[in-house]
Amino acid sequence: MSFHSQQHGENAQGHGGLLTEIDHVAIAVNDLDAAIAWYREAFGATVTHREKVESDGVEEALLQVAESYVQLLTPTRDDSPVAKYLEKRGEGIHHIGYRVDDCAQALDAIKAMGGKVLDETPRPGSRGTTVAFVHPKTSFGTLIELVQE
Ligand code: CMX
Ligand code: CO
């Protein structure tokens, strides 16, 4: 056992506590079809799931990588949060989705620490998941989506 893992005990063995997996890395893109084509051409990666999520004003394409996904995201309307992001910051990593067993429990943990959440209670996400977003100002500049399958 290395010095590092001795210092950190269980955590060094890969326990993420309430986080069970990286569910997805979401990338905001201007042209969904162009991004899909690029991933196919470069890596042979193909779309596992494609969906318009009207409640969030986005269309997503999920490319499965092992147990996780790359979520390519593009806005479907001008007032979409992803439209604002693209306008202000350009294409790039928009959020990280962490898989959890119990979205409400993970959300409550953030709230108990005084964190700012964007969903007071879990709500429906894409592909039948239950999700809640945590404000990036609470989590070191990273917009976090808690994803319960
Ligand atoms: N990652 C990191 N920081 C971000 C960010 C992001 N994705 N989006 C905004 N920010 C930062 C901005 O840079 C800005 O920082 P400064 O004040 O230092 O300049 C601050 O947060 C406020 O940003 P804003 O441009 O004014 O944007 P809003 O506050 O209007 O919206 C957010 C930002 C996170 C509250 C909004 O995007 C939101 O509610 N997101 C949750 C829902 C969502 O993203 N849905 C789409 C994905 C759906 C899915 O994956 O299924
Ligand atoms: Co997402």
Short mmCIF file of N, CA and C and ligand atoms in Angstrom, two decimals:
data_model
loop_
_atom_site.label_atom_id
_atom_site.label_comp_id
_atom_site.label_asym_id
_atom_site.label_seq_id
_atom_site.Cartn_x
_atom_site.Cartn_y
_atom_site.Cartn_z
N MET A 1 0.85 -1.20 0.00
CA MET A 1 0.00 0.00 0.00
C MET A 1 0.89 1.26 0.00
N SER A 2 0.57 2.21 -0.82
CA SER A 2 1.39 3.41 -0.92
C SER A 2 1.15 4.33 0.28
N PHE A 3 2.05 5.26 0.45
CA PHE A 3 1.91 6.26 1.50
C PHE A 3 0.56 6.99 1.34
N HIS A 4 0.27 7.34 0.09
CA HIS A 4 -0.95 8.11 -0.19
C HIS A 4 -2.20 7.35 0.28
N SER A 5 -2.28 6.08 -0.09
CA SER A 5 -3.50 5.36 0.27
C SER A 5 -3.56 5.07 1.77
N GLN A 6 -2.39 4.95 2.42
CA GLN A 6 -2.41 4.78 3.87
C GLN A 6 -2.99 6.02 4.55
N GLN A 7 -2.59 7.17 4.00
CA GLN A 7 -3.07 8.43 4.58
C GLN A 7 -4.58 8.56 4.46
N HIS A 8 -5.11 8.09 3.34
CA HIS A 8 -6.52 8.37 3.07
C HIS A 8 -7.45 7.17 3.26
N GLY A 9 -6.86 6.06 3.65
CA GLY A 9 -7.69 4.90 3.97
C GLY A 9 -8.63 4.53 2.84
N GLU A 10 -9.89 4.39 3.16
CA GLU A 10 -10.88 3.90 2.21
C GLU A 10 -10.97 4.73 0.93
N ASN A 11 -10.82 6.04 1.07
CA ASN A 11 -11.00 6.89 -0.10
C ASN A 11 -10.01 6.55 -1.20
N ALA A 12 -8.80 6.17 -0.81
CA ALA A 12 -7.78 5.89 -1.80
C ALA A 12 -8.10 4.61 -2.57
N GLN A 13 -9.00 3.79 -2.07
CA GLN A 13 -9.38 2.56 -2.78
C GLN A 13 -10.53 2.80 -3.76
N GLY A 14 -10.87 4.04 -3.96
CA GLY A 14 -11.83 4.35 -5.00
C GLY A 14 -13.25 4.54 -4.51
N HIS A 15 -13.44 4.78 -3.23
CA HIS A 15 -14.79 5.01 -2.73
C HIS A 15 -15.14 6.48 -2.87
N GLY A 16 -16.18 6.75 -3.62
CA GLY A 16 -16.60 8.13 -3.81
C GLY A 16 -17.70 8.53 -2.85
N GLY A 17 -17.86 7.76 -1.77
CA GLY A 17 -18.94 8.10 -0.84
C GLY A 17 -20.28 7.96 -1.54
N LEU A 18 -21.05 9.03 -1.56
CA LEU A 18 -22.38 8.99 -2.20
C LEU A 18 -22.27 8.92 -3.73
N LEU A 19 -21.08 9.24 -4.27
CA LEU A 19 -20.91 9.25 -5.73
C LEU A 19 -20.48 7.85 -6.18
N THR A 20 -21.29 7.21 -7.00
CA THR A 20 -21.00 5.81 -7.36
C THR A 20 -20.30 5.67 -8.71
N GLU A 21 -20.36 6.72 -9.54
CA GLU A 21 -19.76 6.64 -10.89
C GLU A 21 -19.79 8.04 -11.51
N ILE A 22 -18.89 8.31 -12.44
CA ILE A 22 -19.06 9.50 -13.27
C ILE A 22 -20.17 9.13 -14.26
N ASP A 23 -21.33 9.73 -14.14
CA ASP A 23 -22.41 9.38 -15.06
C ASP A 23 -22.14 9.94 -16.44
N HIS A 24 -21.83 11.24 -16.49
CA HIS A 24 -21.49 11.83 -17.79
C HIS A 24 -20.67 13.10 -17.64
N VAL A 25 -19.94 13.37 -18.71
CA VAL A 25 -19.26 14.66 -18.87
C VAL A 25 -20.01 15.36 -19.99
N ALA A 26 -20.56 16.54 -19.69
CA ALA A 26 -21.41 17.23 -20.67
C ALA A 26 -20.61 18.32 -21.36
N ILE A 27 -20.68 18.32 -22.69
CA ILE A 27 -19.93 19.28 -23.50
C ILE A 27 -20.92 20.09 -24.34
N ALA A 28 -20.89 21.39 -24.17
CA ALA A 28 -21.77 22.27 -24.94
C ALA A 28 -21.17 22.49 -26.32
N VAL A 29 -21.98 22.25 -27.34
CA VAL A 29 -21.50 22.40 -28.73
C VAL A 29 -22.51 23.22 -29.54
N ASN A 30 -22.00 23.87 -30.56
CA ASN A 30 -22.88 24.66 -31.43
C ASN A 30 -23.66 23.79 -32.40
N ASP A 31 -23.02 22.72 -32.88
CA ASP A 31 -23.62 21.87 -33.92
C ASP A 31 -23.53 20.41 -33.47
N LEU A 32 -24.67 19.89 -33.03
CA LEU A 32 -24.68 18.53 -32.45
C LEU A 32 -24.23 17.49 -33.47
N ASP A 33 -24.75 17.58 -34.69
CA ASP A 33 -24.39 16.58 -35.71
C ASP A 33 -22.90 16.63 -36.04
N ALA A 34 -22.34 17.83 -36.06
CA ALA A 34 -20.91 17.95 -36.35
C ALA A 34 -20.08 17.33 -35.23
N ALA A 35 -20.50 17.52 -33.99
CA ALA A 35 -19.77 16.95 -32.85
C ALA A 35 -19.88 15.43 -32.84
N ILE A 36 -21.08 14.92 -33.16
CA ILE A 36 -21.28 13.46 -33.23
C ILE A 36 -20.37 12.87 -34.31
N ALA A 37 -20.35 13.55 -35.46
CA ALA A 37 -19.53 13.07 -36.59
C ALA A 37 -18.05 13.07 -36.22
N TRP A 38 -17.63 14.09 -35.47
CA TRP A 38 -16.22 14.17 -35.07
C TRP A 38 -15.85 13.00 -34.15
N TYR A 39 -16.70 12.70 -33.16
CA TYR A 39 -16.41 11.59 -32.25
C TYR A 39 -16.40 10.25 -32.99
N ARG A 40 -17.25 10.14 -34.01
CA ARG A 40 -17.31 8.90 -34.78
C ARG A 40 -16.03 8.76 -35.62
N GLU A 41 -15.68 9.85 -36.28
CA GLU A 41 -14.51 9.80 -37.17
C GLU A 41 -13.22 9.61 -36.38
N ALA A 42 -13.10 10.33 -35.27
CA ALA A 42 -11.86 10.28 -34.50
C ALA A 42 -11.72 8.98 -33.74
N PHE A 43 -12.80 8.54 -33.08
CA PHE A 43 -12.71 7.43 -32.12
C PHE A 43 -13.60 6.24 -32.46
N GLY A 44 -14.43 6.38 -33.48
CA GLY A 44 -15.38 5.30 -33.76
C GLY A 44 -16.50 5.25 -32.74
N ALA A 45 -16.69 6.32 -31.99
CA ALA A 45 -17.73 6.36 -30.95
C ALA A 45 -19.09 6.66 -31.59
N THR A 46 -20.11 5.91 -31.17
CA THR A 46 -21.44 6.10 -31.77
C THR A 46 -22.46 6.50 -30.71
N VAL A 47 -23.56 7.05 -31.18
CA VAL A 47 -24.59 7.57 -30.27
C VAL A 47 -25.42 6.43 -29.69
N THR A 48 -25.48 6.40 -28.37
CA THR A 48 -26.26 5.40 -27.64
C THR A 48 -27.70 5.88 -27.45
N HIS A 49 -27.83 7.19 -27.27
CA HIS A 49 -29.14 7.74 -26.94
C HIS A 49 -29.18 9.20 -27.39
N ARG A 50 -30.28 9.59 -28.00
CA ARG A 50 -30.43 10.98 -28.42
C ARG A 50 -31.81 11.45 -27.97
N GLU A 51 -31.86 12.66 -27.40
CA GLU A 51 -33.14 13.10 -26.82
C GLU A 51 -33.19 14.62 -26.76
N LYS A 52 -34.37 15.17 -27.04
CA LYS A 52 -34.62 16.58 -26.76
C LYS A 52 -35.24 16.67 -25.38
N VAL A 53 -34.62 17.44 -24.50
CA VAL A 53 -35.15 17.62 -23.16
C VAL A 53 -35.74 19.04 -23.11
N GLU A 54 -37.03 19.14 -23.40
CA GLU A 54 -37.64 20.46 -23.56
C GLU A 54 -37.60 21.28 -22.27
N SER A 55 -37.71 20.59 -21.12
CA SER A 55 -37.70 21.30 -19.84
C SER A 55 -36.37 22.04 -19.63
N ASP A 56 -35.29 21.54 -20.20
CA ASP A 56 -33.98 22.19 -20.07
C ASP A 56 -33.60 22.98 -21.33
N GLY A 57 -34.41 22.88 -22.38
CA GLY A 57 -34.09 23.60 -23.62
C GLY A 57 -32.83 23.08 -24.29
N VAL A 58 -32.63 21.75 -24.24
CA VAL A 58 -31.43 21.17 -24.86
C VAL A 58 -31.77 19.92 -25.67
N GLU A 59 -30.91 19.64 -26.63
CA GLU A 59 -30.90 18.32 -27.27
C GLU A 59 -29.58 17.68 -26.90
N GLU A 60 -29.63 16.41 -26.50
CA GLU A 60 -28.41 15.72 -26.10
C GLU A 60 -28.18 14.50 -26.98
N ALA A 61 -26.89 14.17 -27.14
CA ALA A 61 -26.50 12.89 -27.72
C ALA A 61 -25.54 12.25 -26.73
N LEU A 62 -25.86 11.04 -26.31
CA LEU A 62 -25.00 10.33 -25.35
C LEU A 62 -24.15 9.31 -26.09
N LEU A 63 -22.84 9.38 -25.84
CA LEU A 63 -21.90 8.40 -26.37
C LEU A 63 -21.41 7.60 -25.17
N GLN A 64 -21.68 6.32 -25.14
CA GLN A 64 -21.28 5.54 -23.98
C GLN A 64 -19.80 5.22 -24.01
N VAL A 65 -19.13 5.44 -22.88
CA VAL A 65 -17.71 5.09 -22.72
C VAL A 65 -17.63 4.28 -21.43
N ALA A 66 -17.41 2.98 -21.54
CA ALA A 66 -17.47 2.07 -20.39
C ALA A 66 -18.80 2.26 -19.66
N GLU A 67 -18.76 2.61 -18.39
CA GLU A 67 -20.01 2.74 -17.63
C GLU A 67 -20.53 4.17 -17.62
N SER A 68 -19.85 5.06 -18.35
CA SER A 68 -20.20 6.48 -18.33
C SER A 68 -20.57 6.96 -19.73
N TYR A 69 -20.95 8.22 -19.81
CA TYR A 69 -21.31 8.81 -21.11
C TYR A 69 -20.57 10.13 -21.33
N VAL A 70 -20.35 10.43 -22.60
CA VAL A 70 -20.08 11.80 -23.01
C VAL A 70 -21.44 12.33 -23.45
N GLN A 71 -21.84 13.47 -22.88
CA GLN A 71 -23.14 14.06 -23.24
C GLN A 71 -22.87 15.31 -24.08
N LEU A 72 -23.08 15.18 -25.38
CA LEU A 72 -22.95 16.35 -26.26
C LEU A 72 -24.28 17.09 -26.19
N LEU A 73 -24.21 18.39 -25.94
CA LEU A 73 -25.40 19.19 -25.63
C LEU A 73 -25.47 20.40 -26.54
N THR A 74 -26.65 20.66 -27.06
CA THR A 74 -26.83 21.89 -27.83
C THR A 74 -28.19 22.50 -27.47
N PRO A 75 -28.31 23.82 -27.49
CA PRO A 75 -29.59 24.43 -27.11
C PRO A 75 -30.69 24.22 -28.15
N THR A 76 -31.92 24.15 -27.70
CA THR A 76 -33.06 24.06 -28.62
C THR A 76 -33.82 25.38 -28.68
N ARG A 77 -33.48 26.31 -27.78
CA ARG A 77 -34.15 27.61 -27.81
C ARG A 77 -33.22 28.68 -27.20
N ASP A 78 -33.56 29.93 -27.50
CA ASP A 78 -32.68 31.05 -27.13
C ASP A 78 -32.51 31.22 -25.62
N ASP A 79 -33.54 30.85 -24.84
CA ASP A 79 -33.45 31.06 -23.39
C ASP A 79 -32.92 29.81 -22.66
N SER A 80 -32.35 28.88 -23.41
CA SER A 80 -31.75 27.69 -22.80
C SER A 80 -30.49 28.06 -22.02
N PRO A 81 -30.26 27.42 -20.86
CA PRO A 81 -29.01 27.69 -20.14
C PRO A 81 -27.77 27.39 -20.98
N VAL A 82 -27.89 26.44 -21.89
CA VAL A 82 -26.74 26.10 -22.73
C VAL A 82 -26.51 27.17 -23.81
N ALA A 83 -27.59 27.82 -24.26
CA ALA A 83 -27.43 28.94 -25.20
C ALA A 83 -26.65 30.07 -24.55
N LYS A 84 -27.01 30.37 -23.30
CA LYS A 84 -26.32 31.44 -22.56
C LYS A 84 -24.85 31.09 -22.37
N TYR A 85 -24.59 29.85 -22.04
CA TYR A 85 -23.22 29.38 -21.82
C TYR A 85 -22.39 29.53 -23.11
N LEU A 86 -22.95 29.07 -24.23
CA LEU A 86 -22.22 29.15 -25.51
C LEU A 86 -21.93 30.59 -25.88
N GLU A 87 -22.91 31.45 -25.61
CA GLU A 87 -22.76 32.86 -25.95
C GLU A 87 -21.65 33.49 -25.12
N LYS A 88 -21.65 33.18 -23.80
CA LYS A 88 -20.69 33.83 -22.90
C LYS A 88 -19.31 33.20 -22.93
N ARG A 89 -19.28 31.86 -23.04
CA ARG A 89 -17.99 31.16 -22.87
C ARG A 89 -17.56 30.35 -24.07
N GLY A 90 -18.45 30.16 -25.04
CA GLY A 90 -18.10 29.33 -26.19
C GLY A 90 -18.23 27.85 -25.87
N GLU A 91 -17.91 27.00 -26.82
CA GLU A 91 -18.03 25.55 -26.64
C GLU A 91 -17.07 25.08 -25.55
N GLY A 92 -17.48 24.04 -24.84
CA GLY A 92 -16.59 23.49 -23.81
C GLY A 92 -17.37 22.66 -22.80
N ILE A 93 -16.67 22.22 -21.76
CA ILE A 93 -17.28 21.37 -20.73
C ILE A 93 -18.31 22.20 -19.96
N HIS A 94 -19.54 21.74 -19.98
CA HIS A 94 -20.63 22.49 -19.35
C HIS A 94 -20.92 22.02 -17.94
N HIS A 95 -20.95 20.71 -17.72
CA HIS A 95 -21.16 20.20 -16.36
C HIS A 95 -20.66 18.76 -16.26
N ILE A 96 -20.58 18.30 -15.00
CA ILE A 96 -20.23 16.91 -14.71
C ILE A 96 -21.46 16.26 -14.07
N GLY A 97 -21.84 15.11 -14.57
CA GLY A 97 -22.93 14.36 -13.95
C GLY A 97 -22.35 13.26 -13.09
N TYR A 98 -22.64 13.31 -11.80
CA TYR A 98 -22.20 12.24 -10.89
C TYR A 98 -23.38 11.30 -10.63
N ARG A 99 -23.15 10.01 -10.78
CA ARG A 99 -24.22 9.04 -10.49
C ARG A 99 -24.30 8.82 -8.98
N VAL A 100 -25.51 8.81 -8.47
CA VAL A 100 -25.77 8.58 -7.04
C VAL A 100 -26.90 7.56 -6.91
N ASP A 101 -26.95 6.89 -5.78
CA ASP A 101 -28.06 5.95 -5.55
C ASP A 101 -29.33 6.70 -5.19
N ASP A 102 -29.16 7.83 -4.49
CA ASP A 102 -30.32 8.55 -3.97
C ASP A 102 -30.07 10.05 -4.16
N CYS A 103 -30.71 10.60 -5.18
CA CYS A 103 -30.49 12.00 -5.54
C CYS A 103 -30.89 12.94 -4.39
N ALA A 104 -32.00 12.66 -3.75
CA ALA A 104 -32.47 13.53 -2.66
C ALA A 104 -31.47 13.55 -1.51
N GLN A 105 -30.90 12.40 -1.22
CA GLN A 105 -29.92 12.31 -0.12
C GLN A 105 -28.68 13.15 -0.44
N ALA A 106 -28.18 13.04 -1.66
CA ALA A 106 -26.99 13.81 -2.06
C ALA A 106 -27.29 15.30 -2.08
N LEU A 107 -28.49 15.65 -2.56
CA LEU A 107 -28.89 17.05 -2.60
C LEU A 107 -29.00 17.62 -1.18
N ASP A 108 -29.58 16.85 -0.28
CA ASP A 108 -29.71 17.29 1.11
C ASP A 108 -28.35 17.50 1.76
N ALA A 109 -27.38 16.68 1.38
CA ALA A 109 -26.03 16.82 1.94
C ALA A 109 -25.44 18.18 1.54
N ILE A 110 -25.67 18.59 0.29
CA ILE A 110 -25.17 19.89 -0.18
C ILE A 110 -25.88 21.01 0.58
N LYS A 111 -27.20 20.87 0.70
CA LYS A 111 -27.99 21.91 1.38
C LYS A 111 -27.59 22.02 2.85
N ALA A 112 -27.31 20.90 3.48
CA ALA A 112 -26.93 20.90 4.89
C ALA A 112 -25.61 21.64 5.11
N MET A 113 -24.77 21.67 4.05
CA MET A 113 -23.50 22.41 4.13
C MET A 113 -23.67 23.87 3.77
N GLY A 114 -24.90 24.28 3.48
CA GLY A 114 -25.15 25.67 3.09
C GLY A 114 -24.90 25.93 1.61
N GLY A 115 -24.79 24.86 0.82
CA GLY A 115 -24.53 25.01 -0.61
C GLY A 115 -25.75 25.51 -1.36
N LYS A 116 -25.48 26.14 -2.52
CA LYS A 116 -26.56 26.68 -3.34
C LYS A 116 -26.95 25.63 -4.38
N VAL A 117 -28.20 25.27 -4.38
CA VAL A 117 -28.67 24.27 -5.34
C VAL A 117 -29.61 24.94 -6.35
N LEU A 118 -29.68 24.36 -7.54
CA LEU A 118 -30.55 24.92 -8.58
C LEU A 118 -31.89 24.21 -8.62
N ASP A 119 -31.96 23.05 -7.99
CA ASP A 119 -33.22 22.31 -7.85
C ASP A 119 -33.41 22.03 -6.37
N GLU A 120 -34.49 22.54 -5.80
CA GLU A 120 -34.75 22.32 -4.36
C GLU A 120 -35.05 20.85 -4.09
N THR A 121 -35.66 20.20 -5.07
CA THR A 121 -35.94 18.77 -4.94
C THR A 121 -35.60 18.10 -6.28
N PRO A 122 -35.32 16.80 -6.26
CA PRO A 122 -34.99 16.10 -7.50
C PRO A 122 -36.13 16.19 -8.52
N ARG A 123 -35.75 16.16 -9.79
CA ARG A 123 -36.73 16.30 -10.88
C ARG A 123 -36.34 15.35 -12.02
N PRO A 124 -37.22 15.17 -12.99
CA PRO A 124 -36.88 14.27 -14.10
C PRO A 124 -35.76 14.83 -14.97
N GLY A 125 -34.80 13.97 -15.37
CA GLY A 125 -33.76 14.33 -16.32
C GLY A 125 -33.97 13.54 -17.61
N SER A 126 -32.92 13.42 -18.42
CA SER A 126 -33.08 12.66 -19.67
C SER A 126 -33.05 11.17 -19.38
N ARG A 127 -33.42 10.37 -20.37
CA ARG A 127 -33.48 8.90 -20.33
C ARG A 127 -34.07 8.35 -19.02
N GLY A 128 -35.08 9.04 -18.51
CA GLY A 128 -35.81 8.53 -17.36
C GLY A 128 -35.09 8.65 -16.04
N THR A 129 -34.02 9.43 -15.98
CA THR A 129 -33.29 9.59 -14.73
C THR A 129 -33.97 10.62 -13.83
N THR A 130 -33.54 10.66 -12.58
CA THR A 130 -33.95 11.68 -11.62
C THR A 130 -32.71 12.50 -11.31
N VAL A 131 -32.81 13.82 -11.45
CA VAL A 131 -31.61 14.65 -11.35
C VAL A 131 -31.83 15.88 -10.47
N ALA A 132 -30.71 16.49 -10.07
CA ALA A 132 -30.73 17.80 -9.41
C ALA A 132 -29.40 18.47 -9.70
N PHE A 133 -29.44 19.79 -9.93
CA PHE A 133 -28.22 20.54 -10.24
C PHE A 133 -27.75 21.35 -9.03
N VAL A 134 -26.42 21.43 -8.89
CA VAL A 134 -25.78 22.21 -7.83
C VAL A 134 -25.10 23.40 -8.49
N HIS A 135 -25.25 24.58 -7.91
CA HIS A 135 -24.71 25.81 -8.53
C HIS A 135 -23.19 25.78 -8.59
N PRO A 136 -22.62 26.17 -9.74
CA PRO A 136 -21.15 26.10 -9.88
C PRO A 136 -20.38 26.96 -8.87
N LYS A 137 -21.01 28.00 -8.34
CA LYS A 137 -20.31 28.84 -7.36
C LYS A 137 -20.13 28.10 -6.03
N THR A 138 -20.96 27.07 -5.80
CA THR A 138 -20.84 26.25 -4.60
C THR A 138 -19.75 25.20 -4.76
N SER A 139 -19.57 24.73 -6.00
CA SER A 139 -18.73 23.55 -6.22
C SER A 139 -17.54 23.87 -7.11
N PHE A 140 -16.76 24.87 -6.68
CA PHE A 140 -15.45 25.16 -7.28
C PHE A 140 -15.52 25.42 -8.78
N GLY A 141 -16.57 26.13 -9.20
CA GLY A 141 -16.68 26.50 -10.61
C GLY A 141 -17.15 25.38 -11.52
N THR A 142 -17.64 24.29 -10.90
CA THR A 142 -18.15 23.17 -11.70
C THR A 142 -19.65 23.02 -11.49
N LEU A 143 -20.41 23.16 -12.55
CA LEU A 143 -21.83 22.84 -12.46
C LEU A 143 -21.96 21.33 -12.31
N ILE A 144 -22.62 20.89 -11.23
CA ILE A 144 -22.76 19.46 -10.94
C ILE A 144 -24.22 19.04 -11.14
N GLU A 145 -24.39 17.91 -11.82
CA GLU A 145 -25.70 17.27 -11.93
C GLU A 145 -25.63 15.95 -11.16
N LEU A 146 -26.50 15.79 -10.20
CA LEU A 146 -26.60 14.53 -9.45
C LEU A 146 -27.60 13.65 -10.19
N VAL A 147 -27.18 12.46 -10.59
CA VAL A 147 -28.00 11.62 -11.47
C VAL A 147 -28.32 10.28 -10.80
N GLN A 148 -29.61 10.06 -10.62
CA GLN A 148 -30.08 8.77 -10.09
C GLN A 148 -30.75 8.02 -11.22
N GLU A 149 -30.30 6.81 -11.49
CA GLU A 149 -30.86 6.06 -12.63
C GLU A 149 -32.14 5.34 -12.26
N1 CMX B 1 -20.08 25.92 -15.42
C1 CMX B 1 -19.36 26.72 -14.60
N2 CMX B 1 -19.70 28.02 -14.31
C2 CMX B 1 -20.82 28.47 -14.91
C3 CMX B 1 -21.60 27.69 -15.77
C4 CMX B 1 -21.20 26.36 -16.02
N3 CMX B 1 -21.89 25.57 -16.82
N4 CMX B 1 -22.65 28.42 -16.20
C5 CMX B 1 -22.51 29.64 -15.64
N5 CMX B 1 -21.42 29.67 -14.86
C6 CMX B 1 -20.95 30.80 -14.06
C7 CMX B 1 -20.76 32.02 -14.93
O1 CMX B 1 -19.46 32.07 -15.46
C8 CMX B 1 -21.04 33.16 -14.00
O2 CMX B 1 -19.90 33.41 -13.23
P1 CMX B 1 -19.43 34.93 -12.92
O3 CMX B 1 -20.58 35.52 -12.12
O4 CMX B 1 -18.19 34.75 -12.13
O5 CMX B 1 -19.27 35.55 -14.26
C9 CMX B 1 -22.11 32.59 -13.07
O6 CMX B 1 -21.96 31.17 -13.13
C10 CMX B 1 -23.52 32.99 -13.50
O7 CMX B 1 -23.63 32.64 -14.86
P2 CMX B 1 -24.66 33.23 -15.90
O8 CMX B 1 -24.02 33.19 -17.26
O9 CMX B 1 -25.25 34.51 -15.43
O10 CMX B 1 -25.75 32.09 -15.98
P3 CMX B 1 -27.02 31.86 -15.08
O11 CMX B 1 -26.74 32.18 -13.65
O12 CMX B 1 -28.19 32.47 -15.74
O13 CMX B 1 -27.12 30.27 -15.28
C11 CMX B 1 -26.78 28.22 -14.19
C12 CMX B 1 -26.11 29.41 -14.84
C13 CMX B 1 -25.69 27.21 -13.81
C14 CMX B 1 -27.53 28.70 -12.94
C15 CMX B 1 -27.77 27.60 -15.24
O14 CMX B 1 -27.03 27.18 -16.36
C16 CMX B 1 -28.57 26.44 -14.70
O15 CMX B 1 -29.54 26.61 -13.98
N6 CMX B 1 -28.18 25.16 -15.06
C17 CMX B 1 -28.86 23.97 -14.62
C18 CMX B 1 -29.70 23.34 -15.70
C19 CMX B 1 -28.92 23.01 -16.94
O16 CMX B 1 -27.76 23.32 -17.09
N7 CMX B 1 -29.60 22.30 -17.90
C20 CMX B 1 -29.00 21.89 -19.14
C21 CMX B 1 -28.40 20.49 -19.06
C22 CMX B 1 -29.48 19.45 -18.93
C23 CMX B 1 -28.96 18.02 -18.81
O17 CMX B 1 -27.77 17.76 -18.65
O18 CMX B 1 -29.80 17.10 -18.88
CO CO B 2 -26.29 16.37 -17.96
#
